[in-house]
PDB file of C-alpha atoms in Angstrom:
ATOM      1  CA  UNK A   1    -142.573  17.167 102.039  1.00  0.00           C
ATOM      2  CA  UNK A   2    -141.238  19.109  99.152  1.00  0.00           C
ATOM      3  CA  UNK A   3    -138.104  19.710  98.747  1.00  0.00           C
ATOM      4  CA  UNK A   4    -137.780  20.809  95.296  1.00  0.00           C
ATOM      5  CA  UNK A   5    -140.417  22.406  92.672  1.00  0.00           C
ATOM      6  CA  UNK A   6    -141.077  24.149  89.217  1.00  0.00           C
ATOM      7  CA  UNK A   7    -142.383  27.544  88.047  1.00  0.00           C
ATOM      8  CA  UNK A   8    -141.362  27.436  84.558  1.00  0.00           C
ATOM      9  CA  UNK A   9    -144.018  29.895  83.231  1.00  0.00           C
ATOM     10  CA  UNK A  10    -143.108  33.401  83.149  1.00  0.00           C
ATOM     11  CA  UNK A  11    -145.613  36.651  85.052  1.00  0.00           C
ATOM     12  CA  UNK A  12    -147.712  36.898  81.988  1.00  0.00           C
ATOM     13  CA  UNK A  13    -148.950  33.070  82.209  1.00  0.00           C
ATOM     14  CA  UNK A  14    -148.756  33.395  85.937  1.00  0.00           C
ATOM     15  CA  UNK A  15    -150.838  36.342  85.866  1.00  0.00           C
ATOM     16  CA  UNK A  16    -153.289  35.175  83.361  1.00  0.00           C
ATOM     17  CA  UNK A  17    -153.923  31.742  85.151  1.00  0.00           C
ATOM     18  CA  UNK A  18    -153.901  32.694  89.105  1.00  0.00           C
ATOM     19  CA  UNK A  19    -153.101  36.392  89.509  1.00  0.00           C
ATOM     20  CA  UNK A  20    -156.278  37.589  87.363  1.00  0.00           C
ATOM     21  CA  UNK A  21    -158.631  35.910  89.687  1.00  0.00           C
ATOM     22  CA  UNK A  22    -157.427  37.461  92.471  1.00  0.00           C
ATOM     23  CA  UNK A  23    -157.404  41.376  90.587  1.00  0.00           C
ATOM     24  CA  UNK A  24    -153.259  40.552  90.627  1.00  0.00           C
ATOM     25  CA  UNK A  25    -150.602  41.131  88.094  1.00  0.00           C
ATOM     26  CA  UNK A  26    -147.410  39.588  88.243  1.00  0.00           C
ATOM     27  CA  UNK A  27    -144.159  40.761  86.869  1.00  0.00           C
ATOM     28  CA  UNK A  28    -141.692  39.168  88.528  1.00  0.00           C
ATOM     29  CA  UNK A  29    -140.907  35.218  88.151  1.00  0.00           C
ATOM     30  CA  UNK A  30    -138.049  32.488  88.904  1.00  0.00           C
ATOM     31  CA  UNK A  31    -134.587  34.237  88.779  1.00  0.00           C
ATOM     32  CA  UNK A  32    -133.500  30.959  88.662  1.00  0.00           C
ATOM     33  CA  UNK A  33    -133.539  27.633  86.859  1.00  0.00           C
ATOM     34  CA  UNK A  34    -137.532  27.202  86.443  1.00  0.00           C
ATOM     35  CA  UNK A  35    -136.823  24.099  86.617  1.00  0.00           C
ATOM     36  CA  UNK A  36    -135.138  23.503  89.922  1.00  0.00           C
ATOM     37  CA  UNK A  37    -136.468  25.586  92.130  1.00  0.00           C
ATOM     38  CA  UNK A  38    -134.166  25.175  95.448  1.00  0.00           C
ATOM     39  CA  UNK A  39    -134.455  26.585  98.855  1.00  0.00           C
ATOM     40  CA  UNK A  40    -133.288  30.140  99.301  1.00  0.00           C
ATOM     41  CA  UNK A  41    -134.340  30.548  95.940  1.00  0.00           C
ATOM     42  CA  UNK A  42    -136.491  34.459  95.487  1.00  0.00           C
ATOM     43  CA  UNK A  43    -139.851  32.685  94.149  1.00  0.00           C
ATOM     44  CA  UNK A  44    -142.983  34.241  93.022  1.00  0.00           C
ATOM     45  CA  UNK A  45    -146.217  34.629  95.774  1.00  0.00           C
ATOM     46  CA  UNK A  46    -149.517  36.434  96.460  1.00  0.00           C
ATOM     47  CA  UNK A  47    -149.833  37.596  99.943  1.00  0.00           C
ATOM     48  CA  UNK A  48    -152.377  39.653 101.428  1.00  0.00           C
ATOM     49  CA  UNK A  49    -151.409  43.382 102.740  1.00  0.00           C
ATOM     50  CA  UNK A  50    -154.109  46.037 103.944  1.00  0.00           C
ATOM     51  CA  UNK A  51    -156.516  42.963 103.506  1.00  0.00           C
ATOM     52  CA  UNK A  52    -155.778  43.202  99.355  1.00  0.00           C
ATOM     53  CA  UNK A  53    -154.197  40.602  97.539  1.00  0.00           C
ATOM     54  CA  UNK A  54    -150.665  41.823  96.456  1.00  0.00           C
ATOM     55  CA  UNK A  55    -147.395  39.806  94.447  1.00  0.00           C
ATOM     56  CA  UNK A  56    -144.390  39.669  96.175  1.00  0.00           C
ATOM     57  CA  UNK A  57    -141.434  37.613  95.653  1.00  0.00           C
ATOM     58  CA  UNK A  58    -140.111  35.256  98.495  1.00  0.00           C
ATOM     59  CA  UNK A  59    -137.222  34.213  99.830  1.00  0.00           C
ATOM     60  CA  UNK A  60    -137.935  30.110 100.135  1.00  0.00           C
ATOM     61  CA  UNK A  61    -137.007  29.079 103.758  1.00  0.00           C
ATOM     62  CA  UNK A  62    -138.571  30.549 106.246  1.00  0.00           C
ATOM     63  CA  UNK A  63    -136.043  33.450 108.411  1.00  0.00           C
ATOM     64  CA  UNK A  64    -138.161  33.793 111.804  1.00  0.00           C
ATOM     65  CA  UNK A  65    -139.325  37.243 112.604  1.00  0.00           C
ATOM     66  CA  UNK A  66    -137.194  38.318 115.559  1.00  0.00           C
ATOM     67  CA  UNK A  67    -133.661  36.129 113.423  1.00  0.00           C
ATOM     68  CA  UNK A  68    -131.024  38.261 112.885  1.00  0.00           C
ATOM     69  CA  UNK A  69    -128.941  36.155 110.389  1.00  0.00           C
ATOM     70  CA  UNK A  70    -130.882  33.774 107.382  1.00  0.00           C
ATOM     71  CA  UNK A  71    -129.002  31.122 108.553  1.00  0.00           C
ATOM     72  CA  UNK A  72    -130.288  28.427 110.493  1.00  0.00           C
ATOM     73  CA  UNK A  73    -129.411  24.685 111.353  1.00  0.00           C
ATOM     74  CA  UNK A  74    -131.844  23.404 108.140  1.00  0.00           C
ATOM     75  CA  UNK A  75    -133.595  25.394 105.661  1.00  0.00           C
ATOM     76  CA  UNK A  76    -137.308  25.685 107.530  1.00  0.00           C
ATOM     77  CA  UNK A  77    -138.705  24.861 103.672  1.00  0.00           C
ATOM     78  CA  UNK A  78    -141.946  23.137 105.132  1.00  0.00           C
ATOM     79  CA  UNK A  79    -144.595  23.553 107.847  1.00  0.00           C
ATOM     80  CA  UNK A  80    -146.845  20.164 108.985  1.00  0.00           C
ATOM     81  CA  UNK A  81    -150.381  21.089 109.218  1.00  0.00           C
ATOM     82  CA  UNK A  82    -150.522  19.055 111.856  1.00  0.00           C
ATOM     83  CA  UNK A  83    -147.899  20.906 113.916  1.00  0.00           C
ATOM     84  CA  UNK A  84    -149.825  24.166 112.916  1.00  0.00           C
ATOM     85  CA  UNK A  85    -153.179  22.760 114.761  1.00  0.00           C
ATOM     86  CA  UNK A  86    -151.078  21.377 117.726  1.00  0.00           C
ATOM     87  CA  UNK A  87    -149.252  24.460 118.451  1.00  0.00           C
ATOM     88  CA  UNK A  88    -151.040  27.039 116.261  1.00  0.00           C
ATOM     89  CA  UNK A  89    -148.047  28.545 114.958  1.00  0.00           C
ATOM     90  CA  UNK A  90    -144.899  27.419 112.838  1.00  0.00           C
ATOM     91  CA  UNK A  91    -141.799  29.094 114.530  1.00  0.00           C
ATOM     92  CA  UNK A  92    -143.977  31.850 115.831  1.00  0.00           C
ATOM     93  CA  UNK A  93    -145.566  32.652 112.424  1.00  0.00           C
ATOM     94  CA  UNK A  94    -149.712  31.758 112.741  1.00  0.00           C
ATOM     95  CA  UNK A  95    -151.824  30.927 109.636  1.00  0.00           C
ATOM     96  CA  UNK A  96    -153.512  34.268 109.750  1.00  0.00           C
ATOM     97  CA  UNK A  97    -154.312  36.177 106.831  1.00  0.00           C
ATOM     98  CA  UNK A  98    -151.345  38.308 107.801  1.00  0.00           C
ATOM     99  CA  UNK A  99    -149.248  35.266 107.561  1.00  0.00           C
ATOM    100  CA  UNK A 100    -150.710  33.428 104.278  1.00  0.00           C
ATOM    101  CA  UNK A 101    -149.163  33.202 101.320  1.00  0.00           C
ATOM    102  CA  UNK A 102    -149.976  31.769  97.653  1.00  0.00           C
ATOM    103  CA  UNK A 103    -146.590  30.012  96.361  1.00  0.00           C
ATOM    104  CA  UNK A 104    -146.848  29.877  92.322  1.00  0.00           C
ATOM    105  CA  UNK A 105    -146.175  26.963  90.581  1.00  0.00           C
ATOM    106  CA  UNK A 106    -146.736  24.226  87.617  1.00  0.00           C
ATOM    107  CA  UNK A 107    -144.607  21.296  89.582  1.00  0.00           C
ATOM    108  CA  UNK A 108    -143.334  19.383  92.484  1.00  0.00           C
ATOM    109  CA  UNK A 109    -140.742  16.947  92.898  1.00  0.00           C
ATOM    110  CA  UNK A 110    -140.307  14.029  94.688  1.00  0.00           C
ATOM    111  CA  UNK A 111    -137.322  11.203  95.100  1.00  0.00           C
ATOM    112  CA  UNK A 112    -138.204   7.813  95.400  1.00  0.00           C
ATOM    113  CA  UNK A 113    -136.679   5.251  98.075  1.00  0.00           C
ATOM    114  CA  UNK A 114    -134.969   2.408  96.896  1.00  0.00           C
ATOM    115  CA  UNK A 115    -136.374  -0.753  98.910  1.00  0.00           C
ATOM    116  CA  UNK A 116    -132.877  -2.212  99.486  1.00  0.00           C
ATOM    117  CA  UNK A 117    -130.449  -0.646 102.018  1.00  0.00           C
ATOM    118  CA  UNK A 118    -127.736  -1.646  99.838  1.00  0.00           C
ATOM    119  CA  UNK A 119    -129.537  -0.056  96.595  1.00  0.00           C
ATOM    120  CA  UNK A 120    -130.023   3.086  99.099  1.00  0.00           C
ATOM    121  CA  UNK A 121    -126.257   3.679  99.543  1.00  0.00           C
ATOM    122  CA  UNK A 122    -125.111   3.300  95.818  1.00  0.00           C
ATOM    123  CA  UNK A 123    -128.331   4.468  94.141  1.00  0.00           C
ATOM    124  CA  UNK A 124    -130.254   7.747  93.677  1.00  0.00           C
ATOM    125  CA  UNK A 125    -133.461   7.581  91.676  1.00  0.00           C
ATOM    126  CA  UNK A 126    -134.412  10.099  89.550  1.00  0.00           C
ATOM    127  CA  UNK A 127    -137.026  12.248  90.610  1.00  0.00           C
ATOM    128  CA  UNK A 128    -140.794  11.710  90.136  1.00  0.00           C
ATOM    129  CA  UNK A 129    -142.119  15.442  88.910  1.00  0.00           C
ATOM    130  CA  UNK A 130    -146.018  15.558  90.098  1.00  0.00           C
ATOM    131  CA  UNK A 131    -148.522  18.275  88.099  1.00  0.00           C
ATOM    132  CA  UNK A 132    -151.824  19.139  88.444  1.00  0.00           C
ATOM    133  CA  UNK A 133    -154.926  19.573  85.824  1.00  0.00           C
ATOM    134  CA  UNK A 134    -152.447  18.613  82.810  1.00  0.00           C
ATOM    135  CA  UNK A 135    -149.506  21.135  83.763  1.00  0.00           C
ATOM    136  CA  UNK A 136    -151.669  24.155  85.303  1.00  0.00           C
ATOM    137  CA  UNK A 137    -150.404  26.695  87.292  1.00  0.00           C
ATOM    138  CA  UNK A 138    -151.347  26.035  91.132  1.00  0.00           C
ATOM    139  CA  UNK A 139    -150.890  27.677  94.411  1.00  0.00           C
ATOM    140  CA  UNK A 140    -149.263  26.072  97.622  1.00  0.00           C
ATOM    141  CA  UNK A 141    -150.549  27.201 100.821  1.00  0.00           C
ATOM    142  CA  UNK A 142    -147.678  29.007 102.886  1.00  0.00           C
ATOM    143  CA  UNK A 143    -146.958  30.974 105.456  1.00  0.00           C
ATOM    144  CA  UNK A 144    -144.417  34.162 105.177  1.00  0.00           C
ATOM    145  CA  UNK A 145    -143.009  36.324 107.451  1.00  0.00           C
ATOM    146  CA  UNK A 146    -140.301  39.272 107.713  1.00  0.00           C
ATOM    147  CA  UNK A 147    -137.373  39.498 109.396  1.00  0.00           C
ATOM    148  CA  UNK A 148    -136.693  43.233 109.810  1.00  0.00           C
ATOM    149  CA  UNK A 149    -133.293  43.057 111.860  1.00  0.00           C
ATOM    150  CA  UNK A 150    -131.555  40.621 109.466  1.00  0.00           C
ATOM    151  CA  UNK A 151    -127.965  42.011 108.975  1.00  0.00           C
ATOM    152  CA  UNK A 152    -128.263  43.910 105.156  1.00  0.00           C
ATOM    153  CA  UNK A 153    -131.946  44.356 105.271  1.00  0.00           C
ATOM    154  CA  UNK A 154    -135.337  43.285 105.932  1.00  0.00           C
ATOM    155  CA  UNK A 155    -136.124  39.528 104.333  1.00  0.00           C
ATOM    156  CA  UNK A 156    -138.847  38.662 103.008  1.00  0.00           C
ATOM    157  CA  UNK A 157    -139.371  35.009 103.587  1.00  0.00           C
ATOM    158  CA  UNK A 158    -142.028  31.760 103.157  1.00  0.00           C
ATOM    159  CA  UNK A 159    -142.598  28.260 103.910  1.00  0.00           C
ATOM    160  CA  UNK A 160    -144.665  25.348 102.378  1.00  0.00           C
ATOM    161  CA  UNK A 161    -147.808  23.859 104.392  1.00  0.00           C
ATOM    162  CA  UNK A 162    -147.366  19.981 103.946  1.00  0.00           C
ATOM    163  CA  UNK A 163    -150.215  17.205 104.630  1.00  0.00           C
ATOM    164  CA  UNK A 164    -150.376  13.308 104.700  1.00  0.00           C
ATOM    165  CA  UNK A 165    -150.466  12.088 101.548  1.00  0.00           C
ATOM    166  CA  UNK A 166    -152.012   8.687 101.807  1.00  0.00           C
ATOM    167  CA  UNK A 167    -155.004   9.494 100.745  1.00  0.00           C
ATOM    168  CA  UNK A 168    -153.778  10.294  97.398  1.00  0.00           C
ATOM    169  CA  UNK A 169    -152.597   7.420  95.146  1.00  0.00           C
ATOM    170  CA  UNK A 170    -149.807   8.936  92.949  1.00  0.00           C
ATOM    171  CA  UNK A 171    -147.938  10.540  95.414  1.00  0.00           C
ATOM    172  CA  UNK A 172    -148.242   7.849  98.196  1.00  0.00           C
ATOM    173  CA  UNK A 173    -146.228   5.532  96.700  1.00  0.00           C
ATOM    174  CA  UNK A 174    -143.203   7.906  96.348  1.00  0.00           C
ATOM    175  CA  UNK A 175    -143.735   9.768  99.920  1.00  0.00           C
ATOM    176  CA  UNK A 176    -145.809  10.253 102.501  1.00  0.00           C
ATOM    177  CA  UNK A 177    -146.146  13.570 102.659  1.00  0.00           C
ATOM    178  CA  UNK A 178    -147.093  16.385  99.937  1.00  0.00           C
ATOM    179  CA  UNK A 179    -147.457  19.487 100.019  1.00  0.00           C
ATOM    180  CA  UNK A 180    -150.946  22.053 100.408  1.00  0.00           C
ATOM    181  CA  UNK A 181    -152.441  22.405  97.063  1.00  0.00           C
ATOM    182  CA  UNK A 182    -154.610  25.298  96.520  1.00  0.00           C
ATOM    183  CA  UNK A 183    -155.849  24.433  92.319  1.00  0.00           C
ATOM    184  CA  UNK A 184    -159.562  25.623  92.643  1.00  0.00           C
ATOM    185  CA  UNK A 185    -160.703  29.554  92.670  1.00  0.00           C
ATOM    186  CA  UNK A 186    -162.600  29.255  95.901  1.00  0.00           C
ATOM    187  CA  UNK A 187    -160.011  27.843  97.641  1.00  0.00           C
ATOM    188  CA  UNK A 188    -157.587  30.224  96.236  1.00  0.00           C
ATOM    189  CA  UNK A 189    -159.110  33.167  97.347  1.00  0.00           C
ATOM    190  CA  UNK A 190    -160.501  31.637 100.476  1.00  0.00           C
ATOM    191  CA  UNK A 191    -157.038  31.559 101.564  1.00  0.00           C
ATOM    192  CA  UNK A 192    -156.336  35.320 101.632  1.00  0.00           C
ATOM    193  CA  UNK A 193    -159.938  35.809 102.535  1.00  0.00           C
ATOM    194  CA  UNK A 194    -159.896  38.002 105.857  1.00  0.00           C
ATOM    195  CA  UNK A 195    -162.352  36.577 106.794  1.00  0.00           C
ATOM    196  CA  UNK A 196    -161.659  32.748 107.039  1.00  0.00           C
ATOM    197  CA  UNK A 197    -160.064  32.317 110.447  1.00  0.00           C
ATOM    198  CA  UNK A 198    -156.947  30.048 110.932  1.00  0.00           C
ATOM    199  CA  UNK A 199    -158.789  27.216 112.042  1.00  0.00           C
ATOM    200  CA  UNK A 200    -160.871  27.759 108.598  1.00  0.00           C
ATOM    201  CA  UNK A 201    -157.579  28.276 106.308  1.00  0.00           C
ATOM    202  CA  UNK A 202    -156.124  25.130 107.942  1.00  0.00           C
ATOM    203  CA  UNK A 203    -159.595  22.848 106.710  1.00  0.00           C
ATOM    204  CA  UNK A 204    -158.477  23.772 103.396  1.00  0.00           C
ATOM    205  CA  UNK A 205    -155.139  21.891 103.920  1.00  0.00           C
ATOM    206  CA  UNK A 206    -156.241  18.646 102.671  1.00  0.00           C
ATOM    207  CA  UNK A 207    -154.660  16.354  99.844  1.00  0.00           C
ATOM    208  CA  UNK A 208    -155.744  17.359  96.375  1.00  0.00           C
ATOM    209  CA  UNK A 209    -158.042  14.705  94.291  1.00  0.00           C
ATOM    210  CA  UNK A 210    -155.525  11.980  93.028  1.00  0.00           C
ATOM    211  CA  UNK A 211    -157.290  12.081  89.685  1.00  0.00           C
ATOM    212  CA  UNK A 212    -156.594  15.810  89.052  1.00  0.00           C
ATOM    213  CA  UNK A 213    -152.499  15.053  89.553  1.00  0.00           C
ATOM    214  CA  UNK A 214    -149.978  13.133  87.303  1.00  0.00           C
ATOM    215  CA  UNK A 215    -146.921  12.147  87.062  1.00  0.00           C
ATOM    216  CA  UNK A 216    -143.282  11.966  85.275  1.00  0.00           C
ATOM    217  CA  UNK A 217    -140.211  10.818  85.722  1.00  0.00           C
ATOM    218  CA  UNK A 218    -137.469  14.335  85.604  1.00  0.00           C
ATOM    219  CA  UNK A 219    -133.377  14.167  85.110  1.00  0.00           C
ATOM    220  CA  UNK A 220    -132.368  16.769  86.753  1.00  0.00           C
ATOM    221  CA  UNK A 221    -128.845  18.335  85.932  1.00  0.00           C
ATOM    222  CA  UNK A 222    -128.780  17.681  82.910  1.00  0.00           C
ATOM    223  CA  UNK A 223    -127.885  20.442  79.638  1.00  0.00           C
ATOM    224  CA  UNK A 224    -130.910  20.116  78.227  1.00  0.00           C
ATOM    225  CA  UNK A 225    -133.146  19.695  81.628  1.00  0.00           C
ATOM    226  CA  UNK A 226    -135.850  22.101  79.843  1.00  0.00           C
ATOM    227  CA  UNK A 227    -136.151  19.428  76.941  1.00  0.00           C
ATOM    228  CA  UNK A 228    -139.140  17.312  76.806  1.00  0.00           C
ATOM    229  CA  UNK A 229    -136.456  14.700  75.790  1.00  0.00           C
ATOM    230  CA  UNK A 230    -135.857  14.256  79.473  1.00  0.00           C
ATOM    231  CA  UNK A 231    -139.228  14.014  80.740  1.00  0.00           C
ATOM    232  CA  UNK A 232    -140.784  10.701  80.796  1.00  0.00           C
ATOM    233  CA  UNK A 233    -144.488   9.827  81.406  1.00  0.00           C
ATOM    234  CA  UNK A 234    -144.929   7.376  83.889  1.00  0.00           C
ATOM    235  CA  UNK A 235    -147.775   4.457  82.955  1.00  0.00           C
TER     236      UNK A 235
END
């Protein structure tokens, strides 16, 4: 799953590494801590509207179409791409190009499991925080929807497309799920590509190369949680 990520770059860097591929300029970023990224947070996407690839920020937890409140029993943060083949749809939202959405970021976060049941009650690890290509900016593939009779307004909202991780070695260990990865240019764009079909868009949801990923271990909370002090290198 993924529970918890980073966009610590601001729209310039955003723009220059994803959003000038795709003829896209971003000027809005994490309102938030860049660090910490947290459901409900407003966080920085591409979607595709009148079949041209456009920024928009997102509200992180999906708010199905016909809701009329943003609150529901659990966050709806992630979609299984395996639920999305089964029933073609993730609470009524389809991975259409309508539907797809391009979730910036430069990190992930996961917690691991103690082994002990005992260690599980008293202890929580810190997180593992998982990059790609040496701290890159990447995409995850989402879905986003809007709810037009939410009381106060229309929202704006998105959720993360997860896959089985076991075929990648560094997450594996720490979970077995990760989330959609979208790193390359032709996958990028293939994703708000009118053209691909949702059947097509879902191929794309596969692990990403274990070789292309690393990872560190992140305090979170902390004063100084931007300082590389706090970030350390796993081996």
């Amino acid at each position: 799953m993924c529970g918890r990520y980073t966009t610590t770059v601001g729209p310039e860097e955003l723009t220059e590494q994803i959003g000038r591929q795709l003829g896209v300029q971003i000027r809005e970023s994490i309102r938030t801590d860049p660090w910490d990224v947290r459901p409900t947070d407003d966080v920085p996407a591409i979607v595709a509207q009148d079949g041209q690839p456009r920024p928009r920020m997102l509200r992180w937890a999906l708010v199905p179409a016909g809701a009329g409140t943003v609150k529901t029993k659990r966050p709806w943060i992630n979609a299984t791409v395996e639920g999305l083949r089964s029933k073609g749809s993730h609470w009524g939202v389809k991975p259409d190009v309508a539907h797809r959405a391009l979730i910036l970021a430069d990190g992930f976060y996961e917690w691991p499991t103690p082994e002990e049941e005992k260690a599980k009650a008293k202890l929580k690890p810190p997180p593992m925080r998982f990059t790609v290509d040496g701290g890159r900016v990447f995409c995850f593939a989402g879905l986003w929807v809007t709810a037009r009779h939410v009381e106060g307004g229309p929202v704006a909202s998105c959720t993360i497309i997860t896959c089985d991780s076991t075929a990648n070695r560094v997450v594996a260990p720490v979970h077995d799920r990760m989330p959609v990865i979208l790193a390359d240019p032709d996958r990028i764009t293939a994703w708000l590509d009118p053209a691909i079909s949702p059947a097509e868009a879902l191929s794309l949801c596969e692990p990403l190369a274990a070789d292309r990923m690393s990872s560190e271990i992140r305090l979170l909370g902390q004063a100084d949680a931007d300082s590389a002090q706090v970030a350390l290198p796993v081996t």
